[in-house]
Amino acid sequence: MINESYYEDEEAILLSEKSIIPFYFSQLPLFLASHHHVKFFREKYDFDLFDDIIDHSYDDEPNNFKRMQMILNEVKRLNENKQEIIDFCINNKDRFERNKNLINKIVIDFKDSQYIKKIINE
C-alpha cells in the first residue's frame, strides 16, 4: 500500500515518487491517497491498475474516513488470498512490464521538457 502525502485534499493529486514506485517495481498498486487518485493515474497516464484483482472502489469515496476503511478492507481481502495474488503476478508479467515502460517514458518526457524549458529561458 502506498501512503501518499496528500490524503484529504482532492485538488492535490500528483505524480509523486511514492505513487510510481509500485509501477516501476512490478507491485500491485493500492493507494492511501486523496479522492480520485486512482482515477487520475488511470486517465492521465493509462496505467494498468489491475482492476481484475484489486477493488479500487475506495477511490470513488469522498469521505476520507470511509475511504480509509475501504482501503484497509481491501488490504485484508488481498492478504487472505495470497496464492491468488502470487498466481496473478506470475501470469501477468507483461502487464507489469507495460507499466514499467510507461514510467520510463514519463521520466524521459519530463527530462526532455525540463531541457527544453532551460534552452528557452537562456
JSON list of C-alpha atoms in Angstrom, two decimals:
[
{"chain": "A", "resi": 1, "resn": "MET", "atom": "CA", "xyz": [0.00, 0.00, 0.00]},
{"chain": "A", "resi": 2, "resn": "ILE", "atom": "CA", "xyz": [1.27, 3.44, -0.93]},
{"chain": "A", "resi": 3, "resn": "ASN", "atom": "CA", "xyz": [0.68, 6.22, 1.57]},
{"chain": "A", "resi": 4, "resn": "GLU", "atom": "CA", "xyz": [0.66, 9.47, -0.38]},
{"chain": "A", "resi": 5, "resn": "SER", "atom": "CA", "xyz": [1.46, 12.83, 1.19]},
{"chain": "A", "resi": 6, "resn": "TYR", "atom": "CA", "xyz": [-1.95, 14.24, 0.37]},
{"chain": "A", "resi": 7, "resn": "TYR", "atom": "CA", "xyz": [-4.98, 12.40, 1.64]},
{"chain": "A", "resi": 8, "resn": "GLU", "atom": "CA", "xyz": [-7.67, 14.94, 2.40]},
{"chain": "A", "resi": 9, "resn": "ASP", "atom": "CA", "xyz": [-7.17, 17.41, -0.44]},
{"chain": "A", "resi": 10, "resn": "GLU", "atom": "CA", "xyz": [-8.81, 16.22, -3.66]},
{"chain": "A", "resi": 11, "resn": "GLU", "atom": "CA", "xyz": [-7.15, 19.04, -5.59]},
{"chain": "A", "resi": 12, "resn": "ALA", "atom": "CA", "xyz": [-3.71, 17.77, -4.58]},
{"chain": "A", "resi": 13, "resn": "ILE", "atom": "CA", "xyz": [-3.44, 14.72, -6.83]},
{"chain": "A", "resi": 14, "resn": "LEU", "atom": "CA", "xyz": [0.07, 14.50, -8.18]},
{"chain": "A", "resi": 15, "resn": "LEU", "atom": "CA", "xyz": [2.57, 12.17, -9.76]},
{"chain": "A", "resi": 16, "resn": "SER", "atom": "CA", "xyz": [4.98, 11.58, -6.90]},
{"chain": "A", "resi": 17, "resn": "GLU", "atom": "CA", "xyz": [7.79, 9.08, -6.48]},
{"chain": "A", "resi": 18, "resn": "LYS", "atom": "CA", "xyz": [5.62, 7.28, -3.91]},
{"chain": "A", "resi": 19, "resn": "SER", "atom": "CA", "xyz": [2.88, 6.64, -6.43]},
{"chain": "A", "resi": 20, "resn": "ILE", "atom": "CA", "xyz": [5.13, 5.47, -9.24]},
{"chain": "A", "resi": 21, "resn": "ILE", "atom": "CA", "xyz": [7.20, 3.00, -7.19]},
{"chain": "A", "resi": 22, "resn": "PRO", "atom": "CA", "xyz": [4.72, 0.12, -7.47]},
{"chain": "A", "resi": 23, "resn": "PHE", "atom": "CA", "xyz": [4.56, 0.54, -11.24]},
{"chain": "A", "resi": 24, "resn": "TYR", "atom": "CA", "xyz": [8.30, 0.56, -11.64]},
{"chain": "A", "resi": 25, "resn": "PHE", "atom": "CA", "xyz": [8.95, -2.40, -9.33]},
{"chain": "A", "resi": 26, "resn": "SER", "atom": "CA", "xyz": [6.10, -4.62, -10.58]},
{"chain": "A", "resi": 27, "resn": "GLN", "atom": "CA", "xyz": [3.94, -4.31, -7.50]},
{"chain": "A", "resi": 28, "resn": "LEU", "atom": "CA", "xyz": [0.19, -4.15, -7.20]},
{"chain": "A", "resi": 29, "resn": "PRO", "atom": "CA", "xyz": [-0.88, -0.53, -6.62]},
{"chain": "A", "resi": 30, "resn": "LEU", "atom": "CA", "xyz": [-3.15, 0.25, -3.68]},
{"chain": "A", "resi": 31, "resn": "PHE", "atom": "CA", "xyz": [-3.18, 3.92, -2.69]},
{"chain": "A", "resi": 32, "resn": "LEU", "atom": "CA", "xyz": [-3.94, 5.57, 0.62]},
{"chain": "A", "resi": 33, "resn": "ALA", "atom": "CA", "xyz": [-4.39, 8.90, -1.08]},
{"chain": "A", "resi": 34, "resn": "SER", "atom": "CA", "xyz": [-6.81, 11.66, -1.97]},
{"chain": "A", "resi": 35, "resn": "HIS", "atom": "CA", "xyz": [-10.19, 11.07, -3.56]},
{"chain": "A", "resi": 36, "resn": "HIS", "atom": "CA", "xyz": [-9.86, 10.06, -7.26]},
{"chain": "A", "resi": 37, "resn": "HIS", "atom": "CA", "xyz": [-6.12, 9.43, -7.08]},
{"chain": "A", "resi": 38, "resn": "VAL", "atom": "CA", "xyz": [-6.56, 6.10, -8.88]},
{"chain": "A", "resi": 39, "resn": "LYS", "atom": "CA", "xyz": [-8.82, 7.70, -11.49]},
{"chain": "A", "resi": 40, "resn": "PHE", "atom": "CA", "xyz": [-6.16, 10.32, -12.18]},
{"chain": "A", "resi": 41, "resn": "PHE", "atom": "CA", "xyz": [-3.46, 7.69, -12.80]},
{"chain": "A", "resi": 42, "resn": "ARG", "atom": "CA", "xyz": [-5.77, 5.64, -14.97]},
{"chain": "A", "resi": 43, "resn": "GLU", "atom": "CA", "xyz": [-6.96, 8.54, -17.13]},
{"chain": "A", "resi": 44, "resn": "LYS", "atom": "CA", "xyz": [-3.88, 10.76, -17.33]},
{"chain": "A", "resi": 45, "resn": "TYR", "atom": "CA", "xyz": [-1.20, 8.09, -17.70]},
{"chain": "A", "resi": 46, "resn": "ASP", "atom": "CA", "xyz": [-3.12, 4.97, -18.80]},
{"chain": "A", "resi": 47, "resn": "PHE", "atom": "CA", "xyz": [-1.61, 2.75, -16.11]},
{"chain": "A", "resi": 48, "resn": "ASP", "atom": "CA", "xyz": [-2.94, -0.74, -15.65]},
{"chain": "A", "resi": 49, "resn": "LEU", "atom": "CA", "xyz": [-4.27, -0.68, -12.11]},
{"chain": "A", "resi": 50, "resn": "PHE", "atom": "CA", "xyz": [-5.15, -4.38, -12.14]},
{"chain": "A", "resi": 51, "resn": "ASP", "atom": "CA", "xyz": [-8.84, -3.85, -11.54]},
{"chain": "A", "resi": 52, "resn": "ASP", "atom": "CA", "xyz": [-9.43, -7.52, -12.22]},
{"chain": "A", "resi": 53, "resn": "ILE", "atom": "CA", "xyz": [-7.77, -8.38, -8.89]},
{"chain": "A", "resi": 54, "resn": "ILE", "atom": "CA", "xyz": [-7.82, -5.14, -6.88]},
{"chain": "A", "resi": 55, "resn": "ASP", "atom": "CA", "xyz": [-11.05, -3.45, -5.91]},
{"chain": "A", "resi": 56, "resn": "HIS", "atom": "CA", "xyz": [-10.31, 0.26, -6.30]},
{"chain": "A", "resi": 57, "resn": "SER", "atom": "CA", "xyz": [-13.87, 1.33, -5.48]},
{"chain": "A", "resi": 58, "resn": "TYR", "atom": "CA", "xyz": [-12.42, 3.14, -2.46]},
{"chain": "A", "resi": 59, "resn": "ASP", "atom": "CA", "xyz": [-11.19, 5.76, -4.92]},
{"chain": "A", "resi": 60, "resn": "ASP", "atom": "CA", "xyz": [-14.78, 6.93, -5.53]},
{"chain": "A", "resi": 61, "resn": "GLU", "atom": "CA", "xyz": [-15.44, 7.51, -1.83]},
{"chain": "A", "resi": 62, "resn": "PRO", "atom": "CA", "xyz": [-15.19, 11.25, -1.00]},
{"chain": "A", "resi": 63, "resn": "ASN", "atom": "CA", "xyz": [-15.36, 10.71, 2.77]},
{"chain": "A", "resi": 64, "resn": "ASN", "atom": "CA", "xyz": [-11.78, 10.34, 4.00]},
{"chain": "A", "resi": 65, "resn": "PHE", "atom": "CA", "xyz": [-12.63, 8.09, 6.93]},
{"chain": "A", "resi": 66, "resn": "LYS", "atom": "CA", "xyz": [-14.82, 5.75, 4.86]},
{"chain": "A", "resi": 67, "resn": "ARG", "atom": "CA", "xyz": [-12.20, 5.66, 2.09]},
{"chain": "A", "resi": 68, "resn": "MET", "atom": "CA", "xyz": [-9.55, 4.60, 4.60]},
{"chain": "A", "resi": 69, "resn": "GLN", "atom": "CA", "xyz": [-11.83, 1.86, 5.95]},
{"chain": "A", "resi": 70, "resn": "MET", "atom": "CA", "xyz": [-12.43, 0.59, 2.40]},
{"chain": "A", "resi": 71, "resn": "ILE", "atom": "CA", "xyz": [-8.69, 0.53, 1.68]},
{"chain": "A", "resi": 72, "resn": "LEU", "atom": "CA", "xyz": [-7.97, -1.40, 4.86]},
{"chain": "A", "resi": 73, "resn": "ASN", "atom": "CA", "xyz": [-10.70, -3.89, 3.97]},
{"chain": "A", "resi": 74, "resn": "GLU", "atom": "CA", "xyz": [-9.12, -4.37, 0.57]},
{"chain": "A", "resi": 75, "resn": "VAL", "atom": "CA", "xyz": [-5.70, -4.94, 2.11]},
{"chain": "A", "resi": 76, "resn": "LYS", "atom": "CA", "xyz": [-7.26, -7.57, 4.37]},
{"chain": "A", "resi": 77, "resn": "ARG", "atom": "CA", "xyz": [-9.02, -9.26, 1.44]},
{"chain": "A", "resi": 78, "resn": "LEU", "atom": "CA", "xyz": [-5.83, -9.38, -0.61]},
{"chain": "A", "resi": 79, "resn": "ASN", "atom": "CA", "xyz": [-3.87, -10.74, 2.33]},
{"chain": "A", "resi": 80, "resn": "GLU", "atom": "CA", "xyz": [-6.41, -13.52, 2.76]},
{"chain": "A", "resi": 81, "resn": "ASN", "atom": "CA", "xyz": [-5.91, -14.56, -0.88]},
{"chain": "A", "resi": 82, "resn": "LYS", "atom": "CA", "xyz": [-2.13, -14.77, -1.06]},
{"chain": "A", "resi": 83, "resn": "GLN", "atom": "CA", "xyz": [-1.91, -17.66, -3.50]},
{"chain": "A", "resi": 84, "resn": "GLU", "atom": "CA", "xyz": [-4.32, -15.99, -5.91]},
{"chain": "A", "resi": 85, "resn": "ILE", "atom": "CA", "xyz": [-2.14, -12.85, -5.81]},
{"chain": "A", "resi": 86, "resn": "ILE", "atom": "CA", "xyz": [1.05, -14.84, -6.38]},
{"chain": "A", "resi": 87, "resn": "ASP", "atom": "CA", "xyz": [-0.51, -16.65, -9.35]},
{"chain": "A", "resi": 88, "resn": "PHE", "atom": "CA", "xyz": [-1.83, -13.40, -10.75]},
{"chain": "A", "resi": 89, "resn": "CYS", "atom": "CA", "xyz": [1.60, -11.77, -10.61]},
{"chain": "A", "resi": 90, "resn": "ILE", "atom": "CA", "xyz": [3.27, -14.74, -12.28]},
{"chain": "A", "resi": 91, "resn": "ASN", "atom": "CA", "xyz": [0.66, -14.87, -15.06]},
{"chain": "A", "resi": 92, "resn": "ASN", "atom": "CA", "xyz": [0.61, -11.13, -15.79]},
{"chain": "A", "resi": 93, "resn": "LYS", "atom": "CA", "xyz": [4.27, -10.17, -16.10]},
{"chain": "A", "resi": 94, "resn": "ASP", "atom": "CA", "xyz": [3.57, -8.44, -19.42]},
{"chain": "A", "resi": 95, "resn": "ARG", "atom": "CA", "xyz": [1.14, -6.05, -17.75]},
{"chain": "A", "resi": 96, "resn": "PHE", "atom": "CA", "xyz": [3.66, -5.16, -15.07]},
{"chain": "A", "resi": 97, "resn": "GLU", "atom": "CA", "xyz": [6.28, -4.61, -17.78]},
{"chain": "A", "resi": 98, "resn": "ARG", "atom": "CA", "xyz": [3.93, -2.28, -19.67]},
{"chain": "A", "resi": 99, "resn": "ASN", "atom": "CA", "xyz": [3.50, -0.13, -16.53]},
{"chain": "A", "resi": 100, "resn": "LYS", "atom": "CA", "xyz": [7.27, -0.01, -16.07]},
{"chain": "A", "resi": 101, "resn": "ASN", "atom": "CA", "xyz": [7.67, 1.15, -19.68]},
{"chain": "A", "resi": 102, "resn": "LEU", "atom": "CA", "xyz": [5.13, 3.91, -19.05]},
{"chain": "A", "resi": 103, "resn": "ILE", "atom": "CA", "xyz": [7.20, 5.12, -16.09]},
{"chain": "A", "resi": 104, "resn": "ASN", "atom": "CA", "xyz": [10.33, 5.16, -18.21]},
{"chain": "A", "resi": 105, "resn": "LYS", "atom": "CA", "xyz": [8.53, 7.21, -20.87]},
{"chain": "A", "resi": 106, "resn": "ILE", "atom": "CA", "xyz": [7.21, 9.68, -18.30]},
{"chain": "A", "resi": 107, "resn": "VAL", "atom": "CA", "xyz": [10.70, 10.17, -16.89]},
{"chain": "A", "resi": 108, "resn": "ILE", "atom": "CA", "xyz": [12.18, 10.71, -20.36]},
{"chain": "A", "resi": 109, "resn": "ASP", "atom": "CA", "xyz": [9.41, 13.15, -21.31]},
{"chain": "A", "resi": 110, "resn": "PHE", "atom": "CA", "xyz": [9.95, 15.05, -18.07]},
{"chain": "A", "resi": 111, "resn": "LYS", "atom": "CA", "xyz": [13.71, 15.31, -18.62]},
{"chain": "A", "resi": 112, "resn": "ASP", "atom": "CA", "xyz": [13.15, 16.43, -22.22]},
{"chain": "A", "resi": 113, "resn": "SER", "atom": "CA", "xyz": [10.64, 19.07, -21.18]},
{"chain": "A", "resi": 114, "resn": "GLN", "atom": "CA", "xyz": [13.00, 20.35, -18.47]},
{"chain": "A", "resi": 115, "resn": "TYR", "atom": "CA", "xyz": [15.81, 20.58, -21.03]},
{"chain": "A", "resi": 116, "resn": "ILE", "atom": "CA", "xyz": [13.60, 22.45, -23.50]},
{"chain": "A", "resi": 117, "resn": "LYS", "atom": "CA", "xyz": [12.49, 24.89, -20.78]},
{"chain": "A", "resi": 118, "resn": "LYS", "atom": "CA", "xyz": [16.14, 25.51, -19.87]},
{"chain": "A", "resi": 119, "resn": "ILE", "atom": "CA", "xyz": [17.03, 26.29, -23.51]},
{"chain": "A", "resi": 120, "resn": "ILE", "atom": "CA", "xyz": [14.04, 28.64, -23.87]},
{"chain": "A", "resi": 121, "resn": "ASN", "atom": "CA", "xyz": [14.96, 30.52, -20.71]},
{"chain": "A", "resi": 122, "resn": "GLU", "atom": "CA", "xyz": [18.60, 31.05, -21.74]}
]
